[in-house]
CSV table of C-alpha atoms and ligand atoms in Angstrom, one decimal:
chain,number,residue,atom,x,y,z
I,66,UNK,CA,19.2,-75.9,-9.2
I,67,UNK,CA,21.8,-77.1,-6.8
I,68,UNK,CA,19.3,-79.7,-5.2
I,69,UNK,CA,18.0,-80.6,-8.8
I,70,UNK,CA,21.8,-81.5,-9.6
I,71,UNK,CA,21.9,-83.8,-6.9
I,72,UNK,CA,18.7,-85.5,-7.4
I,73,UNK,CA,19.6,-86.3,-10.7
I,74,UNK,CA,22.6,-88.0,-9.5
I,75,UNK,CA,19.8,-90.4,-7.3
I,76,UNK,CA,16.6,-90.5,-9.2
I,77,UNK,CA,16.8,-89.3,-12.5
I,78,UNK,CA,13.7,-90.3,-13.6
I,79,UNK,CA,12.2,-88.0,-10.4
I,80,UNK,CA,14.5,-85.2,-11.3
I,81,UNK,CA,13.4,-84.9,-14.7
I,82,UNK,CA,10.0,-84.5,-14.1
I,83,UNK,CA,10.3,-82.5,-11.6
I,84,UNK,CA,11.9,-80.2,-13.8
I,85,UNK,CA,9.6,-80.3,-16.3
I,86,UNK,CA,6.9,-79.4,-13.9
I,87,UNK,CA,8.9,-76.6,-12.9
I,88,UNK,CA,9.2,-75.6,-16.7
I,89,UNK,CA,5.4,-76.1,-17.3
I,90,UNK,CA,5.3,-73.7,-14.1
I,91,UNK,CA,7.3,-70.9,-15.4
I,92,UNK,CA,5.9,-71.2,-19.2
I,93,UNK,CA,2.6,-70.4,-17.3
I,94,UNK,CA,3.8,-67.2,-15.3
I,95,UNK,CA,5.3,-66.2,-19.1
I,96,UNK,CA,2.3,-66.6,-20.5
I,97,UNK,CA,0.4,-64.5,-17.8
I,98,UNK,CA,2.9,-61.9,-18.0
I,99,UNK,CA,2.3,-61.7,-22.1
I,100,UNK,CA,-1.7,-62.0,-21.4
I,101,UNK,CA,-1.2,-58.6,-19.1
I,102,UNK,CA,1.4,-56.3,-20.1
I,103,UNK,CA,0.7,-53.5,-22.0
I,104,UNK,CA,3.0,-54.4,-24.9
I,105,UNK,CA,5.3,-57.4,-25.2
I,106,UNK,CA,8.8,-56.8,-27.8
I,107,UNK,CA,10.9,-59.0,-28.3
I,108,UNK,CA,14.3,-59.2,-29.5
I,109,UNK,CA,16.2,-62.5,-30.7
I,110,UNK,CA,19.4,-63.8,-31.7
I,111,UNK,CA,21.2,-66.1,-33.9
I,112,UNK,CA,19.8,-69.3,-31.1
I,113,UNK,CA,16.2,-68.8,-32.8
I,114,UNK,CA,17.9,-70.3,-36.0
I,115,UNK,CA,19.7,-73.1,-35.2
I,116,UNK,CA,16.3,-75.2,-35.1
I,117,UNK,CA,15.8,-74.1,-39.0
I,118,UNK,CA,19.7,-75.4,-39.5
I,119,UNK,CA,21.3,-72.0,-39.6
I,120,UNK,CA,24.2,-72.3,-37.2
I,121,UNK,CA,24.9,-69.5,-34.5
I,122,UNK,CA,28.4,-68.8,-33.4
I,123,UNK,CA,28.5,-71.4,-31.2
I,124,UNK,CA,27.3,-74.7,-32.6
I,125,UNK,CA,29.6,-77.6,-32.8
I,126,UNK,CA,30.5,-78.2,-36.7
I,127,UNK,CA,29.2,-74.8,-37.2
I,128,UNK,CA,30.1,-72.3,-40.1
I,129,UNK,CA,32.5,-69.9,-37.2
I,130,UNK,CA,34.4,-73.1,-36.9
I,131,UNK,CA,36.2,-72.9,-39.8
I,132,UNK,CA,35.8,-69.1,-40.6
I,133,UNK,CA,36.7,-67.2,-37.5
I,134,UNK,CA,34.4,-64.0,-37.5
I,135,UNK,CA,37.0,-61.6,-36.3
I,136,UNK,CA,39.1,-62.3,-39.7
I,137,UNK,CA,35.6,-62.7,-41.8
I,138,UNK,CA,33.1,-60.3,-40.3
I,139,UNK,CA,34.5,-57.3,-39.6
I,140,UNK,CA,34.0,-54.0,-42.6
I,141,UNK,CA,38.2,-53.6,-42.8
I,142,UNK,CA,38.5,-57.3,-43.7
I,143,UNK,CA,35.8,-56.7,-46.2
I,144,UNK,CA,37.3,-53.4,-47.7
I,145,UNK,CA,40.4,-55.2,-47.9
I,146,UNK,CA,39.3,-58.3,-49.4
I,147,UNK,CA,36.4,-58.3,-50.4
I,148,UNK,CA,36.7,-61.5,-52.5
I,149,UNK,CA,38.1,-63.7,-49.5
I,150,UNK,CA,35.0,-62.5,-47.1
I,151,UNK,CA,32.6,-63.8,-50.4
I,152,UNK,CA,34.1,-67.7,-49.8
I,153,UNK,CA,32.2,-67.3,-46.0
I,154,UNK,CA,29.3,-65.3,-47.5
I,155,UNK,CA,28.7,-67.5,-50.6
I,156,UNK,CA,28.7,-70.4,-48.0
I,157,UNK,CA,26.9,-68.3,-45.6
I,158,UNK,CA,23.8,-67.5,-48.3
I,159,UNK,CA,23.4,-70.9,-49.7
I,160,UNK,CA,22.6,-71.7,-45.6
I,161,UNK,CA,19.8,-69.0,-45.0
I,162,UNK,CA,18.4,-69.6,-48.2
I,163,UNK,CA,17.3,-73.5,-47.7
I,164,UNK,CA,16.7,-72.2,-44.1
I,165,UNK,CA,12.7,-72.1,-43.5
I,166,UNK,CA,10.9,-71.0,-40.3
I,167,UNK,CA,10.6,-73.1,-37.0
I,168,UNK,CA,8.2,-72.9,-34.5
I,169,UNK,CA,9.8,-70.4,-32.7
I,170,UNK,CA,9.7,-68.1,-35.8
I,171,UNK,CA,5.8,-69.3,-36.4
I,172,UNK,CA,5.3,-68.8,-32.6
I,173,UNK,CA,6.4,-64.8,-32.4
I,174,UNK,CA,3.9,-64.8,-36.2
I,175,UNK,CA,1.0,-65.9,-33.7
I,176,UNK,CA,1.9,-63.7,-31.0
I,177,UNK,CA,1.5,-60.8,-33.0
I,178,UNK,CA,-1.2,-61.5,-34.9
I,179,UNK,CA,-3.0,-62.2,-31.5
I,180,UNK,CA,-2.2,-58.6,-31.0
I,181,UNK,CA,0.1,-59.5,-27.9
I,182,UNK,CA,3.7,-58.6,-29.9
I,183,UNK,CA,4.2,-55.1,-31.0
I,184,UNK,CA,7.7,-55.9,-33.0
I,185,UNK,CA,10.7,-58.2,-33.4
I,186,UNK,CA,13.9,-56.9,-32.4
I,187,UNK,CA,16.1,-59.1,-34.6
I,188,UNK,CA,20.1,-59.5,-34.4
I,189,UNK,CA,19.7,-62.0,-37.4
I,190,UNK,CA,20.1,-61.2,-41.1
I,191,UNK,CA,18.1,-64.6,-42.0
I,192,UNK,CA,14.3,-63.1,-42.6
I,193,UNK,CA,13.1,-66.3,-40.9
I,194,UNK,CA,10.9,-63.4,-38.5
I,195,UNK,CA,8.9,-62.3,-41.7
I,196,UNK,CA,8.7,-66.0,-43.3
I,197,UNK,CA,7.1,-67.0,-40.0
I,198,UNK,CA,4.3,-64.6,-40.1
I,199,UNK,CA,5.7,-61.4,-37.9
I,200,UNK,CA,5.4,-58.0,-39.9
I,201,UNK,CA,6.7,-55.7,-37.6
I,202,UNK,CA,10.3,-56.6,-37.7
I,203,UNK,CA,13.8,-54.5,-36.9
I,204,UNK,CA,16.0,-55.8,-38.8
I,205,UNK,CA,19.2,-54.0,-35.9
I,206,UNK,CA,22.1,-56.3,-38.2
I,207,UNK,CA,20.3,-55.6,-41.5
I,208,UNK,CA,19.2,-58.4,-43.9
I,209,UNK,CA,20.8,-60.4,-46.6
I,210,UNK,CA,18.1,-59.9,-49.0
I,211,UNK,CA,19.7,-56.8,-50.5
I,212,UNK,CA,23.4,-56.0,-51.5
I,213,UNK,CA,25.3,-53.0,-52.0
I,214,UNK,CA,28.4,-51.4,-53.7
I,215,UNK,CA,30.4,-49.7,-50.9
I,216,UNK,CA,32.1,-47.4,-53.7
I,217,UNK,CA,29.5,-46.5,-55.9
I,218,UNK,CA,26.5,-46.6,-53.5
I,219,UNK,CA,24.2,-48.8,-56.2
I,220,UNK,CA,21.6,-51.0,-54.4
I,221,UNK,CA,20.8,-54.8,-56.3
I,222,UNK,CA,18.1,-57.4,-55.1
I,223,UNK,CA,19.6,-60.8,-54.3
I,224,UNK,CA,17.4,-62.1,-57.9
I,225,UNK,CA,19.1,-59.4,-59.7
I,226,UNK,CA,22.9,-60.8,-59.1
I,227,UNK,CA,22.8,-64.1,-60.8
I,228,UNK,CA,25.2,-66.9,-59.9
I,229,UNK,CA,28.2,-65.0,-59.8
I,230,UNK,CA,30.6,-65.1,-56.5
I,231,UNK,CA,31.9,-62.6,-55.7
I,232,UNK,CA,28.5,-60.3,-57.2
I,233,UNK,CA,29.9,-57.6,-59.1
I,234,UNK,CA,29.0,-54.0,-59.4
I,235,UNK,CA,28.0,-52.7,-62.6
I,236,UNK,CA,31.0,-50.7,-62.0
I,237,UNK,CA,33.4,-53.7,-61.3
I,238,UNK,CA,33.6,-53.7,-57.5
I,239,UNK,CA,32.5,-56.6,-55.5
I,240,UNK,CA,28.4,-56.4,-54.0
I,241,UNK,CA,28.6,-56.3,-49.9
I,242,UNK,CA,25.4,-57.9,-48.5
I,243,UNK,CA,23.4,-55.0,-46.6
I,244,UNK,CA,24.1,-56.7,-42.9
I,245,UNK,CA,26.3,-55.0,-40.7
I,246,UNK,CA,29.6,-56.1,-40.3
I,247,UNK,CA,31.2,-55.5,-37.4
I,248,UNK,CA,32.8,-51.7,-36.9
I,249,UNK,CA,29.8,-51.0,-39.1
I,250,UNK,CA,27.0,-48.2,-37.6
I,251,UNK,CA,23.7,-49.7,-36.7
I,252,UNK,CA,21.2,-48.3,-38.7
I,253,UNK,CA,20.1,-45.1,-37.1
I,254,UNK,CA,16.4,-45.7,-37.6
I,255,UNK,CA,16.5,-49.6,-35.7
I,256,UNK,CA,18.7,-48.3,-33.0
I,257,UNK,CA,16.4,-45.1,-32.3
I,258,UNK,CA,13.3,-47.4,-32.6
I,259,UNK,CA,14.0,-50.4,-30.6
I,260,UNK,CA,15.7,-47.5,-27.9
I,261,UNK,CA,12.3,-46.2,-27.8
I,262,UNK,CA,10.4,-49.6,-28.0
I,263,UNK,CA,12.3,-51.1,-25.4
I,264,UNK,CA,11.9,-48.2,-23.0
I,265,UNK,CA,8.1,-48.4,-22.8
I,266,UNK,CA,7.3,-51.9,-23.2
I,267,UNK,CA,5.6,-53.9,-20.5
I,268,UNK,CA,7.5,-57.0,-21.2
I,269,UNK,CA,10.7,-58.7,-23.6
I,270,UNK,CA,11.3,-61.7,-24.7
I,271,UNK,CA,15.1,-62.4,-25.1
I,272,UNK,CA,15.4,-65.7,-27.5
I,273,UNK,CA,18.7,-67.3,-28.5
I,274,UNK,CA,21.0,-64.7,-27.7
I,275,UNK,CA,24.3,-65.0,-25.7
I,276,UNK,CA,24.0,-60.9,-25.1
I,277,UNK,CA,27.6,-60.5,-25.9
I,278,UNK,CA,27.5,-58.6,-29.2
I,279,UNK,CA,27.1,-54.6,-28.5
I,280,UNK,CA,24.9,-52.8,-28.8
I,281,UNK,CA,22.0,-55.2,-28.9
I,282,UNK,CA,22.8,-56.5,-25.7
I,283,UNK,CA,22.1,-53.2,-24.0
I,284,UNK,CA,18.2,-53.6,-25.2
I,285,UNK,CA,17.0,-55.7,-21.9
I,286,UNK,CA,18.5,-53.3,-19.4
I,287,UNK,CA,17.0,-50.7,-21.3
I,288,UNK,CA,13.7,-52.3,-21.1
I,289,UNK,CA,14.4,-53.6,-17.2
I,290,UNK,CA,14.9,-50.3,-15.8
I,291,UNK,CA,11.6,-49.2,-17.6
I,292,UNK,CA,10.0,-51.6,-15.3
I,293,UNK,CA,9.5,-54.7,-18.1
I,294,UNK,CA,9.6,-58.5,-17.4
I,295,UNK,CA,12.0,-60.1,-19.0
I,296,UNK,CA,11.2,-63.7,-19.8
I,297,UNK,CA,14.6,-65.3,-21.6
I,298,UNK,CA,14.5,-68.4,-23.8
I,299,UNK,CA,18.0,-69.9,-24.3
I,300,UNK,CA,19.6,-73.4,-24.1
I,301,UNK,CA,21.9,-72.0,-21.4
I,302,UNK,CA,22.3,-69.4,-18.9
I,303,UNK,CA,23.6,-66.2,-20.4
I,304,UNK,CA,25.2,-63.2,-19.0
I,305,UNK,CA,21.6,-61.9,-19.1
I,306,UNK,CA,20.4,-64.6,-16.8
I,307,UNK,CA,21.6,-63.8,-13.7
I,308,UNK,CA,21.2,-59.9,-13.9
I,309,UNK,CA,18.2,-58.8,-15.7
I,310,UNK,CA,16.0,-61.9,-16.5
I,311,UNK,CA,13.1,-62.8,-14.0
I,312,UNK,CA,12.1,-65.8,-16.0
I,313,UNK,CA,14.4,-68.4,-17.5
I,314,UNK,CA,12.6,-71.0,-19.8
I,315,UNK,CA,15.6,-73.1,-20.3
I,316,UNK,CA,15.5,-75.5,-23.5
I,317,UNK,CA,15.4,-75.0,-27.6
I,318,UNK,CA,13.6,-72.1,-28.8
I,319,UNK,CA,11.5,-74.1,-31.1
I,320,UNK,CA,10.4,-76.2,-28.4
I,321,UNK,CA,9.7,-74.2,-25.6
I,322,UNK,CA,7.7,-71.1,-27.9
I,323,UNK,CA,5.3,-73.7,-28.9
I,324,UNK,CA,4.1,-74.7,-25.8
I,325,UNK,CA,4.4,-70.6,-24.3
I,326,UNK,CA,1.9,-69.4,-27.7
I,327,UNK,CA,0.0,-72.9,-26.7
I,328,UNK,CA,-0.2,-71.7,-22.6
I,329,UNK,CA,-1.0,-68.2,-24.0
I,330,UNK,CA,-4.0,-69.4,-26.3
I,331,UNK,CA,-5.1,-71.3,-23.3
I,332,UNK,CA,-5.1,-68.3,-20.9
I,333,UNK,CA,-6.8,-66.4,-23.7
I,334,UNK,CA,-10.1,-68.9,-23.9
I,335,UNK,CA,-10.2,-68.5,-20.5
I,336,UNK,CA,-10.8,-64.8,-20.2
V,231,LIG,P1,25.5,-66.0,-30.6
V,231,LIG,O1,25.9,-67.0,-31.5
V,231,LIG,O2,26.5,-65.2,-29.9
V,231,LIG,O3,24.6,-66.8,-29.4
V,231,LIG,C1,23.6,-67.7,-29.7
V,231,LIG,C2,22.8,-68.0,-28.5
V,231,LIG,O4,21.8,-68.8,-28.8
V,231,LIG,C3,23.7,-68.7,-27.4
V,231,LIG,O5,23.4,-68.1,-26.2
V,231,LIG,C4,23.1,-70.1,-27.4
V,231,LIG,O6,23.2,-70.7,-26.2
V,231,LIG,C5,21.7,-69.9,-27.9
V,231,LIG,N1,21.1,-71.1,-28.6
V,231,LIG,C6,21.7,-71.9,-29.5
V,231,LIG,N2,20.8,-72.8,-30.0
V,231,LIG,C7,19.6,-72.5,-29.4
V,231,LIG,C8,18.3,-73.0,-29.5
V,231,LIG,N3,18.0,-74.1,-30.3
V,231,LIG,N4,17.3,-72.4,-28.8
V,231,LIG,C9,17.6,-71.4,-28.0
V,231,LIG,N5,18.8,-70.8,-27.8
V,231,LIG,C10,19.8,-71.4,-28.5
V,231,LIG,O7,24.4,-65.2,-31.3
V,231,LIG,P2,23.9,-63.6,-31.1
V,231,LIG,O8,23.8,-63.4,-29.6
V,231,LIG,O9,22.7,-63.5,-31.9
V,231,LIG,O10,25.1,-62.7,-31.6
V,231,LIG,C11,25.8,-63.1,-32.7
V,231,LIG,C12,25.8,-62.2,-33.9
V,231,LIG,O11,25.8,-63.1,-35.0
V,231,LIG,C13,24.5,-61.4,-34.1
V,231,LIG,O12,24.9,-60.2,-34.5
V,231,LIG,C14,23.8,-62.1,-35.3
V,231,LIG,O13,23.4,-61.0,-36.2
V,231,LIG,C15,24.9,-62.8,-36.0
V,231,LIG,N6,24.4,-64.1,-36.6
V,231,LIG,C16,23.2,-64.2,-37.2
V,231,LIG,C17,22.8,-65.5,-37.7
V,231,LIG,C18,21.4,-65.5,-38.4
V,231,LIG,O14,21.0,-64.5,-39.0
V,231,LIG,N7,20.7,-66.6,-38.3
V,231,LIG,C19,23.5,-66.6,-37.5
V,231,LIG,C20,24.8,-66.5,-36.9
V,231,LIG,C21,25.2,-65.2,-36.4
């Protein structure tokens, strides 16, 4: 990479193709890798949205600019006050509902149907995975499709809650979405099952997620030290990159999981 820097500086037109080649190069060996392993997970982050205009925590003019997600995300704040935490949810909602599935979405949908994905490991709470085409989804931060009465335990579908904000209860508290906030458990049954996925898969695909948010980010090492590949998609290095990932396919996940399902439908007429 060091050489690539200073190439651009000279030639940047030979630079960038050069990299591009390189790309092309490593989307192959990805591909190969998902054509042979026994079964291929993956697990994805809040990155694999930012394409369908749902902002991760990171993005410039982003949501977590002006809400900081320590104050807003965390179960105490929400116990506390509940109807504060509904002016970032209500915001939040109206986001993920125009939201509509990219390519990188679409792209994990073909895999599986292919047969060459057993199941999304998802951090997101955006059902972008299912809109996309994938069926076999763990939802490890829950979904925003379903809310719930912390006191009273009474379970509402998003249709049955009307325009209200903040939701109530039919017992007068205020509706929590069913995502986990954070101090919140993970629920037992995606933890156990991606635990279990993730230590006998043959490969993972790691898309849009900075791996800092526990205990999802302990999923690759889980899977590495079964003896998977890990192939990361991400705009940037993450702490991921330089420990457990073998291949780095650097660019936007919309972008660069069309042309791996396009590399992997190629290797498959081939055979
Ligand atoms: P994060 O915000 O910490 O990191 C996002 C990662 O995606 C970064 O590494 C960034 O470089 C990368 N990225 C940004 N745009 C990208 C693109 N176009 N293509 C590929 N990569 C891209 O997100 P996280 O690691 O998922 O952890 C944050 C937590 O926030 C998770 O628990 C998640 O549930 C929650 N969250 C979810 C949503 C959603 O449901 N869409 C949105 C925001 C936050």
């Amino acid at each position: 990479m060091l050489d690539a820097y200073q190439f651009v500086i000279q030639h940047p037109e030979m630079i960038r193709e050069s990299i591009s080649t390189n790309l092309q190069g490593e989307i192959r060996r990805a591909a190969e890798i998902l054509c042979q392993s026994q079964m291929n997970l993956a697990l994805t982050g809040a990155g694999i949205s930012v394409e369908s205009g749902i902002p991760d925590f990171r993005s410039a003019g982003g949501l977590w600019e002006r809400y900081d997600f320590m104050e807003y995300a965390t179960i105490s704040a929400f116990r506390a006050n509940p109807e504060k935490i509904w002016q970032m949810l209500a915001e939040m909602e109206d986001v993920v509902r125009r939201a509509k599935p990219n390519p990188a979405h679409k792209g994990l949908g073909r895999l599986e149907h292919m047969g060459l994905l057993h199941t999304v490991i998802t951090q997101n709470i955006d059902n972008l995975h299912q809109e996309g085409g994938s069926t076999r989804v763990i939802e490890y931060h829950g979904n925003s499709k379903t809310l719930s009465c912390l006191w009273c335990k009474r379970q509402y579908g998003l249709d049955e809650i009307g325009d209200q904000v903040p939701p109530r209860c039919t017992c007068g508290k205020v509706l929590k979405p069913d995502v986990i906030f954070f101090g919140e458990a993970i629920p037992p049954r995606a933890l156990d099952e991606s635990y279990d996925l993730a230590s006998s898969c043959g490969s993972l695909l790691v898309i849009g997620t900075s791996a800092q948010v526990a205990p999802a980010n302990t999923i690759p090492g889980v899977a590495k030290k079964a003896g998977a590949g890990i192939i990361e998609i991400n705009v940037e290095p993450t702490l991921l990159t330089s420990s457990v990932t073998d291949i780095f396919l650097q660019g936007r996940a919309g972008e660069i999981m069309a042309k791996l399902v396009d590399e992997v439908e190629n290797l498959m007429r081939q055979e």
